[in-house]
């Protein structure tokens, strides 16, 4: 008991002495320099000493100064009434008496003809400004802020006129930053942050007003976020400026002032809306292909009471981080921040988003502040052209318990506890989306928590089976389509409008957008994503990504240059397809459908096969599209009871009668497509006589009468070899059998179409006056590939061979070769 007072005394002494250095920091008095003047002026409680009066600052003599004795009414401050001009390479020299990080600010204002100046500024071996000019700055001062690590001794700022121009500066600030203002933790063999020069590009008070040096602890300016917000309707301002944040070490008022933490943007949740699954996104202009330190500030002023919830933070499309305010701080209105080092891509923009986490009971997200600082390269202003990949993540907050233990046990235990709290978020692994530069792979092992955090590359989806790696932010799609410019509209369908677009990486895409807010087509939208995200095939259109933010339902596909098959058959000014081209297109579509039926996991029935859902790329390679009505099930499943859906004219009558869906329903629809290809007319044409309205009925009637040649497309009639036509027509007839059990499989269809192509290529093409006997001998010259009956043929589920057009000929590719060319491991 006698030892207790001594222990208590030691504890109090240790606690009082163990104050983080930042808490004892006060804004220094030097150096604040009024350039080109012998007058000291007081601005924002700081005295800016005239550079001719300062005994601790010197500058070289190749200079002159100007004094605007009658300052213009548009001069924003007395600080900008004078400037020092340098005609030759010159410098300001400062005496530094302590090591550490320093804030360096340079002020420029266009007095007289100073806007014509072009010059460089360098310091500590870094080129801070290159070919700098303020020509575009009208009535506004330009303040450039840098954070530099400066040793004891002389510190020089060099100003170098370019060409025949000159250099100038109105004011300079050089003063020590608070200790631990920049955290120097790093991982792997990356350089730390402190040895580098940081150039502040953006400092944003999210959800709040402009903060000027008068109300900032380090004389900083914080700008409002609204000009950077991509969609102003996605967020609302939250403010509690009457309260004070609960600062907890190592966060203090010098990291960010109270107004930053007591204002925020929160998701604009609409309780009347069924889904509020969207992101709030800000887009900032940054230096291309350069490393940036990104600091994001959080303080929960949006929750009415303590609640355990988390949300997701995204930087561009390759970094995601789970934010859990109460795991971090344990109480309301307690500030914390997270630092990231991110390499920008070549777009010139960096996008920062917040969105809900599907695992959280509370579906909201908030953000208080953002700072973006470019990391200057030493002695080199040319930025690295490396691919964008974030490098370091440095979380920098501690819990209350950790701080108490620090006070008791000292620095060692502090470090141990802190290291347990820190989380290193690494590059998301295995993201399938290659449309965005920066979706790279990391070889490092991920912890369970970081694995969970990257499940939503853009944000969590209300449908758990959707491939979140394919999510694309809405603002990216707006950029790609010039905000859905009607000039880029290339089609309309039941789901919505289709636009041509170009992603920021130059990849061309087709963007299918449902009518915003309609709520129609959600099951089809989800089905298409779930199916296309798990299948890949040469003859199936690839899904690049999707967006389901707010009320939007958008699908992004690879762009098919030649449009739909129907557009090349009738009612179009496009060039007519040859018979050989039509055969190759039908073969490709059949192989795509066969892969759906037999090769895809679980087996998939398309349920909406038609000529508008067969797309053609620039080489006229066919790809089946539009899987919104598709159904999946085990391959051996004979039928699926389902509400009848499809397109009139293509609909399987057996399916319509029994409501039992099988893969043979696709076969029937494909038979209608074969007749479209043959006759170049729609499946349903109500303008024709009653007996001709339905193509399937009309075509089969003429086929059975032996009059099929009478209804052929006249443009291809002279090209068709009769044996090729006969094989093609026989297959179409089998596909259109009334009883589904009598129809062939898609593998049979593909094989017989391939046979029809061989007949067309090998036989002598007859002239219009010749009869079919001319071609019989040609048939005998074929390799022995015929099989009878074709109904017994079965392709393996891995598609043992695929015919792919190459110029005017076709080559046989093994499945392995096809998938090798697709580079399936890197697809999408």
Coordinates of C-alpha atoms in Angstrom, one line a residue, residues 431-434 536 822-828:
X431 CA -10.1 -8.8 -60.8
X432 CA -11.5 -9.9 -64.1
X433 CA -12.0 -6.4 -65.5
X434 CA -9.2 -5.4 -67.8
X536 CA -16.5 -17.5 -72.0
X822 CA -8.8 -15.7 -76.0
X823 CA -6.3 -15.7 -73.1
X824 CA -9.0 -16.9 -70.9
X825 CA -7.0 -16.3 -67.7
X826 CA -6.9 -12.6 -68.4
X827 CA -10.3 -12.3 -70.0
X828 CA -12.6 -9.4 -69.0

